PDB file of C-alpha atoms in Angstrom:
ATOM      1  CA  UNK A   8      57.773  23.320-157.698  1.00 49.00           C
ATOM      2  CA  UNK A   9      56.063  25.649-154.775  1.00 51.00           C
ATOM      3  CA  UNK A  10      55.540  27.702-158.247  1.00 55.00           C
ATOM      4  CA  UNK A  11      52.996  25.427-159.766  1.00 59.00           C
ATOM      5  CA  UNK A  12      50.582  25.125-156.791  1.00 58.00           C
ATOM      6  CA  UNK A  13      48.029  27.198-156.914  1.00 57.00           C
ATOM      7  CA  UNK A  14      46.307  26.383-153.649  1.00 59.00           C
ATOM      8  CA  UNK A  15      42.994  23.821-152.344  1.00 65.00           C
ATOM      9  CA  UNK A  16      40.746  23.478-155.164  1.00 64.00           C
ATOM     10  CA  UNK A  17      37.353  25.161-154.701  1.00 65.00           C
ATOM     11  CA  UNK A  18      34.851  23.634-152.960  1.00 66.00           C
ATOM     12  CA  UNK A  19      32.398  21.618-155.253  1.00 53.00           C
ATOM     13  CA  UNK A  20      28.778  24.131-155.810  1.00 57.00           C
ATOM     14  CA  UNK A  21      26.336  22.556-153.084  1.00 58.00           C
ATOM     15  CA  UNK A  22      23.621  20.474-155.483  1.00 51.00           C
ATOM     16  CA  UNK A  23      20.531  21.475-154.608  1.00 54.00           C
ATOM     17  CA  UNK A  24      17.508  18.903-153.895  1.00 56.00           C
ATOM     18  CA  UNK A  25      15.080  18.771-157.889  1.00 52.00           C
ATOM     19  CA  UNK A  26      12.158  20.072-155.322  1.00 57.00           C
ATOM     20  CA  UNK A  27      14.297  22.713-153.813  1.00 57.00           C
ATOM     21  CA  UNK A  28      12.160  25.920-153.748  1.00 72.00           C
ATOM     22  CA  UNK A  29       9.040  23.612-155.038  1.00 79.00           C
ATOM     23  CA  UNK A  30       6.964  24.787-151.941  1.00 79.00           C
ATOM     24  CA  UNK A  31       7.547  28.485-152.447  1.00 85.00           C
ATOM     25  CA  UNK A  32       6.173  28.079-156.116  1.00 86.00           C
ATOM     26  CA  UNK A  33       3.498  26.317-155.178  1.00 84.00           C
ATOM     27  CA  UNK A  34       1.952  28.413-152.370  1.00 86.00           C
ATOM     28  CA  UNK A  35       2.703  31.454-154.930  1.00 85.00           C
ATOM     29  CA  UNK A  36       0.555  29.864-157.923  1.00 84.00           C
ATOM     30  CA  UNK A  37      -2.008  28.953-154.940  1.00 83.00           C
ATOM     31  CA  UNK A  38      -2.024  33.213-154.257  1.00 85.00           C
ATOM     32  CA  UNK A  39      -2.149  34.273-157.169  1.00 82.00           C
ATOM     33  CA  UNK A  40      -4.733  32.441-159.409  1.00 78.00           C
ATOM     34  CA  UNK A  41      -6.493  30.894-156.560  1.00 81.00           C
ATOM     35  CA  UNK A  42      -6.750  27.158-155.165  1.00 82.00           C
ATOM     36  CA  UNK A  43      -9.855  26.182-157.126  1.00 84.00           C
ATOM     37  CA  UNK A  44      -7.305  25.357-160.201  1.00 82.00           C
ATOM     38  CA  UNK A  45      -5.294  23.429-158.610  1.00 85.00           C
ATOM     39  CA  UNK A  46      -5.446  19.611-159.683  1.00 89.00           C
ATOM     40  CA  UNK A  47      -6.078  17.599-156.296  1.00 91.00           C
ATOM     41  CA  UNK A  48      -2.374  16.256-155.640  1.00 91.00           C
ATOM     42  CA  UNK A  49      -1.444  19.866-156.066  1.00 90.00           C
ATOM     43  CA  UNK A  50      -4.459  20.456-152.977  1.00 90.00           C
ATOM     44  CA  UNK A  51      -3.056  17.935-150.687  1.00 92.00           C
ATOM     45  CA  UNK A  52       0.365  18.798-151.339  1.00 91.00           C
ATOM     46  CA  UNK A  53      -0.760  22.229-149.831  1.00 89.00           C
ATOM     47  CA  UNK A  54      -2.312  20.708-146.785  1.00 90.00           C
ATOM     48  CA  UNK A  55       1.103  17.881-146.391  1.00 92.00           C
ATOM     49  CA  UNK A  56       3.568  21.345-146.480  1.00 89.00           C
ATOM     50  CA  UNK A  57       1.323  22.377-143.059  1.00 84.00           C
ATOM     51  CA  UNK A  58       2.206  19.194-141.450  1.00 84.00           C
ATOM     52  CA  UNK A  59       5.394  18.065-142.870  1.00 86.00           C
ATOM     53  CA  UNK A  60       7.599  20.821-143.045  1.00 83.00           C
ATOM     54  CA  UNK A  61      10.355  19.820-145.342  1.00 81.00           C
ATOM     55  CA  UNK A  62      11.210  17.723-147.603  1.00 83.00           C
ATOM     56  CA  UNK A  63       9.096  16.652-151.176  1.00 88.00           C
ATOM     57  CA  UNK A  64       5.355  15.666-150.217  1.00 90.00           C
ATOM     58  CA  UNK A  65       4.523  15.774-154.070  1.00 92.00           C
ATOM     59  CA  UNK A  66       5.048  11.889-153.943  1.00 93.00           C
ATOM     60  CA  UNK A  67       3.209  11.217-150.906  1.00 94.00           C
ATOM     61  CA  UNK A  68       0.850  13.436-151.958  1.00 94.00           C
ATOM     62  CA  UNK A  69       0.135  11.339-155.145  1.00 95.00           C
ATOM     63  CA  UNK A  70       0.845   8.058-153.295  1.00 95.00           C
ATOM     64  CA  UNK A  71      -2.403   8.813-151.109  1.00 95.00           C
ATOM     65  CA  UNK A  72      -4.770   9.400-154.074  1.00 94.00           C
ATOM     66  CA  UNK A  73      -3.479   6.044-155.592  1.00 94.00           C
ATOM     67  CA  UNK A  74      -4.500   4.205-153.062  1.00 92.00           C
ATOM     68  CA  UNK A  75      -7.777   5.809-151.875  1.00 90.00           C
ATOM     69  CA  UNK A  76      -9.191   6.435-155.741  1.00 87.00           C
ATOM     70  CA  UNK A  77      -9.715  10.247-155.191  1.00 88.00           C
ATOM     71  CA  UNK A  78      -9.257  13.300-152.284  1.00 89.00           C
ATOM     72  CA  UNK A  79     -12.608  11.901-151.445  1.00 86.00           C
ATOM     73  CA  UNK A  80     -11.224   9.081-150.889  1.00 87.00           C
ATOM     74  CA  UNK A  81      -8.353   9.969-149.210  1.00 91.00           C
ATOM     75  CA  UNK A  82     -10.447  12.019-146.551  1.00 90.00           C
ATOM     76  CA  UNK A  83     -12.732   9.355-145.872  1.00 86.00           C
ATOM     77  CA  UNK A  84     -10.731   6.888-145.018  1.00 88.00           C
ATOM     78  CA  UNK A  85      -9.967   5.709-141.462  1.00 88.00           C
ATOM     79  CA  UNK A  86      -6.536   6.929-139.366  1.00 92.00           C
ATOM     80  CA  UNK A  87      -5.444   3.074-139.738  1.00 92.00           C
ATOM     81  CA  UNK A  88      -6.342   2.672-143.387  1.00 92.00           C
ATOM     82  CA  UNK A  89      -4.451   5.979-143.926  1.00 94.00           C
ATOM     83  CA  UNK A  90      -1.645   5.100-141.523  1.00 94.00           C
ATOM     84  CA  UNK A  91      -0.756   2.266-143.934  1.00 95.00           C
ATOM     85  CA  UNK A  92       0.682   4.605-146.354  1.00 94.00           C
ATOM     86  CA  UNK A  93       4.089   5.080-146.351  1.00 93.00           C
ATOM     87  CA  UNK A  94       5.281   8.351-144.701  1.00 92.00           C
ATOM     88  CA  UNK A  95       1.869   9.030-142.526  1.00 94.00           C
ATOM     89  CA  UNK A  96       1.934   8.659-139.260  1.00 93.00           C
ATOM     90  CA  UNK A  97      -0.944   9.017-136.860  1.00 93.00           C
ATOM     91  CA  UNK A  98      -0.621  13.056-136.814  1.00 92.00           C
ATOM     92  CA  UNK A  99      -0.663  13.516-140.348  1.00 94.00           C
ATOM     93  CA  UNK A 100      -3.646  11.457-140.749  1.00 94.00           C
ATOM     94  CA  UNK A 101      -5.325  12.866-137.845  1.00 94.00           C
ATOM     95  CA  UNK A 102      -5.124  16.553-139.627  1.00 93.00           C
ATOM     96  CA  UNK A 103      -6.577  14.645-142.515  1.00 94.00           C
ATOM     97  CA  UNK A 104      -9.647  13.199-140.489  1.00 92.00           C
ATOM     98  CA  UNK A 105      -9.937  17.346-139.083  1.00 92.00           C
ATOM     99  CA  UNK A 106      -9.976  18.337-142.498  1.00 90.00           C
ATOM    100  CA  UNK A 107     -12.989  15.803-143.184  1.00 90.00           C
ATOM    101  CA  UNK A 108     -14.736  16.520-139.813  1.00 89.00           C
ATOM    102  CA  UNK A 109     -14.691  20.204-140.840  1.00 89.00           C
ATOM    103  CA  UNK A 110     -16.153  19.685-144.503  1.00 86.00           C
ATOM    104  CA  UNK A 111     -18.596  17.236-142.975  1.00 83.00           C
ATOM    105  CA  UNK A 112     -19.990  20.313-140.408  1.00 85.00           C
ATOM    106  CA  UNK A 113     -19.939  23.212-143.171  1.00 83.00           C
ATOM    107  CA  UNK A 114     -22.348  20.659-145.295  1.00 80.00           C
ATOM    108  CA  UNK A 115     -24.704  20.116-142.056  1.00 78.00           C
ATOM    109  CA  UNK A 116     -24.364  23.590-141.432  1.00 79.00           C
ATOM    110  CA  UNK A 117     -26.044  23.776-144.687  1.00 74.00           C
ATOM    111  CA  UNK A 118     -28.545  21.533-145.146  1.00 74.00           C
ATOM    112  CA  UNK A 119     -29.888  22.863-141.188  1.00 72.00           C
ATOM    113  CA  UNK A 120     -30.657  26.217-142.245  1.00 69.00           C
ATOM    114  CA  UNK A 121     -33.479  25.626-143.824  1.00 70.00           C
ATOM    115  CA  UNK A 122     -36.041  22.814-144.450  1.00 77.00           C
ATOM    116  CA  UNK A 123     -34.010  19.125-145.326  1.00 76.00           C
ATOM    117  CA  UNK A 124     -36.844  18.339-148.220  1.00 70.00           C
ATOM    118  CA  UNK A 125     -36.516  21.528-149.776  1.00 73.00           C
ATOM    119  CA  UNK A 126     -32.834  21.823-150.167  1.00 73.00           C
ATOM    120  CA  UNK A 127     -31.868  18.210-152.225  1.00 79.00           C
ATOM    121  CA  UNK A 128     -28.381  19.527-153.578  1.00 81.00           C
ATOM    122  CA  UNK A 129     -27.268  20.459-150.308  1.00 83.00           C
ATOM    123  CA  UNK A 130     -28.594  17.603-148.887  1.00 88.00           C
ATOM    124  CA  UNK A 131     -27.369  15.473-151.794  1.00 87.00           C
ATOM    125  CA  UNK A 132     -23.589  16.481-151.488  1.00 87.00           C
ATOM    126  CA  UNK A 133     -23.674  16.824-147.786  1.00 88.00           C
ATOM    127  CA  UNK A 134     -24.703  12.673-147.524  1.00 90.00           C
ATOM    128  CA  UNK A 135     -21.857  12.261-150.592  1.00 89.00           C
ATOM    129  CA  UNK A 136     -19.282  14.096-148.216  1.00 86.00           C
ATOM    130  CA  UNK A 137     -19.908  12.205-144.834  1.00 86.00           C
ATOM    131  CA  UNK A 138     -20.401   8.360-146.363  1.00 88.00           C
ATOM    132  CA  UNK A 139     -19.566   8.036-150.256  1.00 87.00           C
ATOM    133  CA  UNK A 140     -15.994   7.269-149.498  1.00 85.00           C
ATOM    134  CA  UNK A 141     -16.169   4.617-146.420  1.00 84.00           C
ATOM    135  CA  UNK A 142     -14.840   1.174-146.252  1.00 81.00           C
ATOM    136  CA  UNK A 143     -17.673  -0.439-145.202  1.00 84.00           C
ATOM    137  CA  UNK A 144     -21.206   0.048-145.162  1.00 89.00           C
ATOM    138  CA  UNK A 145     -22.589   2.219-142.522  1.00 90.00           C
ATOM    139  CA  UNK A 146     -26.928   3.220-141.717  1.00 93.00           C
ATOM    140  CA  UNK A 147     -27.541   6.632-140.433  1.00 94.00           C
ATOM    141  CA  UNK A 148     -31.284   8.276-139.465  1.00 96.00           C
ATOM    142  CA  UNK A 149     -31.464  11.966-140.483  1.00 95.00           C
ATOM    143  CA  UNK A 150     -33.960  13.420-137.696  1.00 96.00           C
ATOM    144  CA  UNK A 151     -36.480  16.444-138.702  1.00 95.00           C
ATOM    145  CA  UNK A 152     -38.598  18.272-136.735  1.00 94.00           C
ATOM    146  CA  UNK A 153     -42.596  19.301-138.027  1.00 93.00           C
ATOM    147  CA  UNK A 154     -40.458  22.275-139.856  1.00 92.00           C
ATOM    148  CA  UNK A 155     -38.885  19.451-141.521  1.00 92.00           C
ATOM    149  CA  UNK A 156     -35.363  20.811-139.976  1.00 91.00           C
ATOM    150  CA  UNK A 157     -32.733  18.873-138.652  1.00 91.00           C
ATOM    151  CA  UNK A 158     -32.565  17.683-135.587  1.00 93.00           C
ATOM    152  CA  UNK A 159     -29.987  15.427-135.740  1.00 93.00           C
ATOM    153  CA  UNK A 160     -27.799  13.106-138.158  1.00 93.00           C
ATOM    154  CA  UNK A 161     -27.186   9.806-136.238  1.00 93.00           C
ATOM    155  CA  UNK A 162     -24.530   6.859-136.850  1.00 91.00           C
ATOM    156  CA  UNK A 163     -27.357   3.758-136.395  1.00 90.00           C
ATOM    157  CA  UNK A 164     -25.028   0.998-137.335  1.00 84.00           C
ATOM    158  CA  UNK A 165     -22.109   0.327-138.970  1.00 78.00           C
ATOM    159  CA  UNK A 166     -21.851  -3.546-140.912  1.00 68.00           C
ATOM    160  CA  UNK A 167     -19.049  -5.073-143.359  1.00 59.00           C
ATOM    161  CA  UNK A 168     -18.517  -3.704-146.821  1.00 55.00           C
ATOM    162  CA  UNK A 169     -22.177  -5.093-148.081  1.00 57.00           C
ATOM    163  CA  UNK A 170     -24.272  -5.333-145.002  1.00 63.00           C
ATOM    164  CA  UNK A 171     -25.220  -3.036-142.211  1.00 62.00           C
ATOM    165  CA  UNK A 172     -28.137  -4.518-139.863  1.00 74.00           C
ATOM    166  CA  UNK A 173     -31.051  -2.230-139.524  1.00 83.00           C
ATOM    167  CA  UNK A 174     -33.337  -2.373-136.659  1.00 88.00           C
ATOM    168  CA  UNK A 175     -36.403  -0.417-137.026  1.00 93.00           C
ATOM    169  CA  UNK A 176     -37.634  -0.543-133.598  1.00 93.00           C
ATOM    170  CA  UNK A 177     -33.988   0.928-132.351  1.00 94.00           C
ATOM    171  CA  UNK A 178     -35.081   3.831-135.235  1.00 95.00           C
ATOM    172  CA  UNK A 179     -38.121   4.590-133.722  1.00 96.00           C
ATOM    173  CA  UNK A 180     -36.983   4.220-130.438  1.00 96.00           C
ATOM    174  CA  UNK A 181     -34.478   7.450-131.251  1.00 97.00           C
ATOM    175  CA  UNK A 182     -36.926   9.217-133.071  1.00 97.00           C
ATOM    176  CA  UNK A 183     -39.241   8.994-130.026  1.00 97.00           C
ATOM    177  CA  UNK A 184     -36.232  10.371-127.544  1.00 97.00           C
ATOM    178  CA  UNK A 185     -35.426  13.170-130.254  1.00 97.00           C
ATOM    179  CA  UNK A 186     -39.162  14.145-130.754  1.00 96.00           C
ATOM    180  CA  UNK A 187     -38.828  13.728-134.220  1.00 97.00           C
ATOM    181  CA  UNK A 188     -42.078  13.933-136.765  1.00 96.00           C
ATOM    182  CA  UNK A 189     -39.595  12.496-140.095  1.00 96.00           C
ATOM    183  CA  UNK A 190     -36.944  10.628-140.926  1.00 97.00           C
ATOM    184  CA  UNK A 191     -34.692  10.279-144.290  1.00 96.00           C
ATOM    185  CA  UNK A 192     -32.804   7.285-144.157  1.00 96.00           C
ATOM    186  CA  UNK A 193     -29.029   7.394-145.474  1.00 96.00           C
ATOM    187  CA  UNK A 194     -26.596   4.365-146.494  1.00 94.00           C
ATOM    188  CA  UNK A 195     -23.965   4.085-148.228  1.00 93.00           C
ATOM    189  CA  UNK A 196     -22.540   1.268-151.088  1.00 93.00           C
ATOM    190  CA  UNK A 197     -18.822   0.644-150.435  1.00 90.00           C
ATOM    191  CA  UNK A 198     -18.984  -0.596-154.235  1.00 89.00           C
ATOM    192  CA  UNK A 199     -19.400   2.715-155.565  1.00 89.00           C
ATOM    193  CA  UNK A 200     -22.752   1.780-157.258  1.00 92.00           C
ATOM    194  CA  UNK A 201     -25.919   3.211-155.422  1.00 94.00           C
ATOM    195  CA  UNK A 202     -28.502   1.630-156.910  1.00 94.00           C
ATOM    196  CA  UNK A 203     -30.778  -0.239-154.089  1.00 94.00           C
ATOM    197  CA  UNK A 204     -30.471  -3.857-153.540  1.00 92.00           C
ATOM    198  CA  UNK A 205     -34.038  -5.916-152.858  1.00 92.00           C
ATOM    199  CA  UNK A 206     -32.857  -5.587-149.326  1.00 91.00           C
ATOM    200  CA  UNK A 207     -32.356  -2.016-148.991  1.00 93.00           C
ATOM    201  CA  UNK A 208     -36.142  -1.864-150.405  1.00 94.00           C
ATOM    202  CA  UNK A 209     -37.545  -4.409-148.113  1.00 93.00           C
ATOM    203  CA  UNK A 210     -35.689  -3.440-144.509  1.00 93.00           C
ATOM    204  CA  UNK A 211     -37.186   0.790-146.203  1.00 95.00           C
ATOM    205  CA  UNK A 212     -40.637  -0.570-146.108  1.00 95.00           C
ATOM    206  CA  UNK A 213     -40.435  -1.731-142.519  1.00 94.00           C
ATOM    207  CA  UNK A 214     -39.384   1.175-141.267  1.00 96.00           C
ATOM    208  CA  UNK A 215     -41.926   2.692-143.057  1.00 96.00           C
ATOM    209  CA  UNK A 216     -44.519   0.541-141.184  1.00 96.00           C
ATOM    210  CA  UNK A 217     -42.860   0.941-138.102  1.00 95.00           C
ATOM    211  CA  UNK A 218     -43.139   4.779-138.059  1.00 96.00           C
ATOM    212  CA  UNK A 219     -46.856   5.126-139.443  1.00 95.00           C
ATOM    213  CA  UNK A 220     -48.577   4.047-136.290  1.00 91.00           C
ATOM    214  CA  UNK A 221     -46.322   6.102-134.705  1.00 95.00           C
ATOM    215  CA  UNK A 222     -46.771   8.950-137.254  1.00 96.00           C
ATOM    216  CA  UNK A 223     -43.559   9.420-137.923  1.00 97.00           C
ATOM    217  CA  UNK A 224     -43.137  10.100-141.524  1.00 96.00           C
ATOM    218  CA  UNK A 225     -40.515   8.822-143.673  1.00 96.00           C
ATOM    219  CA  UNK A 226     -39.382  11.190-146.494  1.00 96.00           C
ATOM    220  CA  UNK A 227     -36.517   9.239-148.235  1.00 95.00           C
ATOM    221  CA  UNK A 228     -33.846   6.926-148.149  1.00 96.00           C
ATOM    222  CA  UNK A 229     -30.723   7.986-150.151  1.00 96.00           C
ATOM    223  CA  UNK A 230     -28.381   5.268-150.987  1.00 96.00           C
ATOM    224  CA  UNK A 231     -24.559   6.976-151.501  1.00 94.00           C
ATOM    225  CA  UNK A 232     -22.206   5.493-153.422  1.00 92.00           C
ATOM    226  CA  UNK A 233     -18.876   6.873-155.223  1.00 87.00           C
ATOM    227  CA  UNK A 234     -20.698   6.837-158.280  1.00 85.00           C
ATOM    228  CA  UNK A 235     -23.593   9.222-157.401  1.00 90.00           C
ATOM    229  CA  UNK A 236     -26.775   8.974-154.982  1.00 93.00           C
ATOM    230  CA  UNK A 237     -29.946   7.403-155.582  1.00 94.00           C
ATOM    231  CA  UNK A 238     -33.041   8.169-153.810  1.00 94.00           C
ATOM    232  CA  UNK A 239     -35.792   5.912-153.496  1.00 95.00           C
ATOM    233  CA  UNK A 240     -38.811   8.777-153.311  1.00 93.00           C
ATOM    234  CA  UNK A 241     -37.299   9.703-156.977  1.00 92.00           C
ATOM    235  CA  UNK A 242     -37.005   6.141-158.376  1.00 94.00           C
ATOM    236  CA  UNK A 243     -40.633   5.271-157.005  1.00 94.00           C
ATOM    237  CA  UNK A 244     -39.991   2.980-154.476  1.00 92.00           C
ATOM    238  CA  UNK A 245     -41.835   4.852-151.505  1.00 86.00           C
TER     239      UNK A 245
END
């Protein structure tokens, strides 16, 4: 009988995880043919490995873009909004919100170099980075100097997901305190479609009249919107 035994079986090969060595791959395909061709769930996988260290963020990753529309999207949003999503807590979506703050100040960066008017692409994609994405609707002043350089790019208001109140006096008031000679108005259209409502053209022409006896000079409004920007000096409405 002791003939036949031949010992403990051996121990069962450890199954390894379907991601297992997923990470490695990744960051190697990232080195070697650069991160510009890498879809965008393949991007923010990337930035997830920094701040989750293990485990599959491929999911989460995914997950994120699903519910904000796009890695626009995704860095736009608020820390609650992106706190709803399962698997982020508040320290993964504050290294989002970094990530955001940081594109947001290489675009200003940008467009402050050199004179605001003369530089529409810059300024175009730099408006598209800080608002195109937010939940609601939000009215910011974009100060010049007589260079027509920026001075500053102000917060004015922030409304509901249609409205934002405008007040030009509170406009002018800041321009005043800034020494500012002109103004582009920016807002944003949590729809997604830019195109200017009667009331966007109305509450422009106010401000308008507010800053000519004042001569402050009013170079645009841009309307932002996922869908693209529209500018009022282009469509004729200033």
């Amino acid at each position: 009988m002791s003939a036949l035994w031949a010992g403990p079986s051996p121990p069962l090969p450890k199954v390894q995880p379907h991601y297992h060595g997923h990470r490695e791959r990744l960051r190697t395909r990232a080195l070697d043919g650069g991160t510009a061709a890498l879809p965008d769930y393949e991007l923010l996988e990337l930035f997830l490995f920094r701040a989750i260290p293990r485990g599959d963020v491929k999911p989460l990753a995914k997950a994120l873009l699903t519910r904000f529309g796009s890695l626009g999207g995704v860095l736009g949003a608020t820390i609650p909004e992106l706190v709803t999503v399962k698997g982020i807590g508040e320290s993964v979506a504050l290294d989002l919100k970094l990530l955001h703050e940081a594109s947001l100040r290489t675009g200003r960066e940008a467009v402050s170099k050199r004179p605001v008017i003369t530089s529409s692409a810059q300024l175009a994609a730099y408006v598209k980075t800080a608002i195109a994405h937010a939940p609601r609707e939000q009215f910011r002043v974009m100060f010049l100097d007589k260079k027509n350089q920026l001075i500053a790019d102000e917060v004015m208001n922030h409304g509901t997901v249609d409205h934002a109140p405008v007040y030009p006096r509170e406009v002018m008031r800041r321009a005043l305190e800034l020494s500012a000679s002109a103004l582009i108005l920016v807002h944003n259209h949590p729809s997604g479609d830019p195109t200017p409502s009667q009331a966007d053209v109305a509450m422009t022409r106010e401000i308008i009249e507010a800053g000519r006896s004042l001569r402050i000079v009013i170079h645009d409004h841009l309307v932002v919107g996922r869908d693209g920007t529209a500018s009022f000096k282009a469509l004729g409405l200033m």
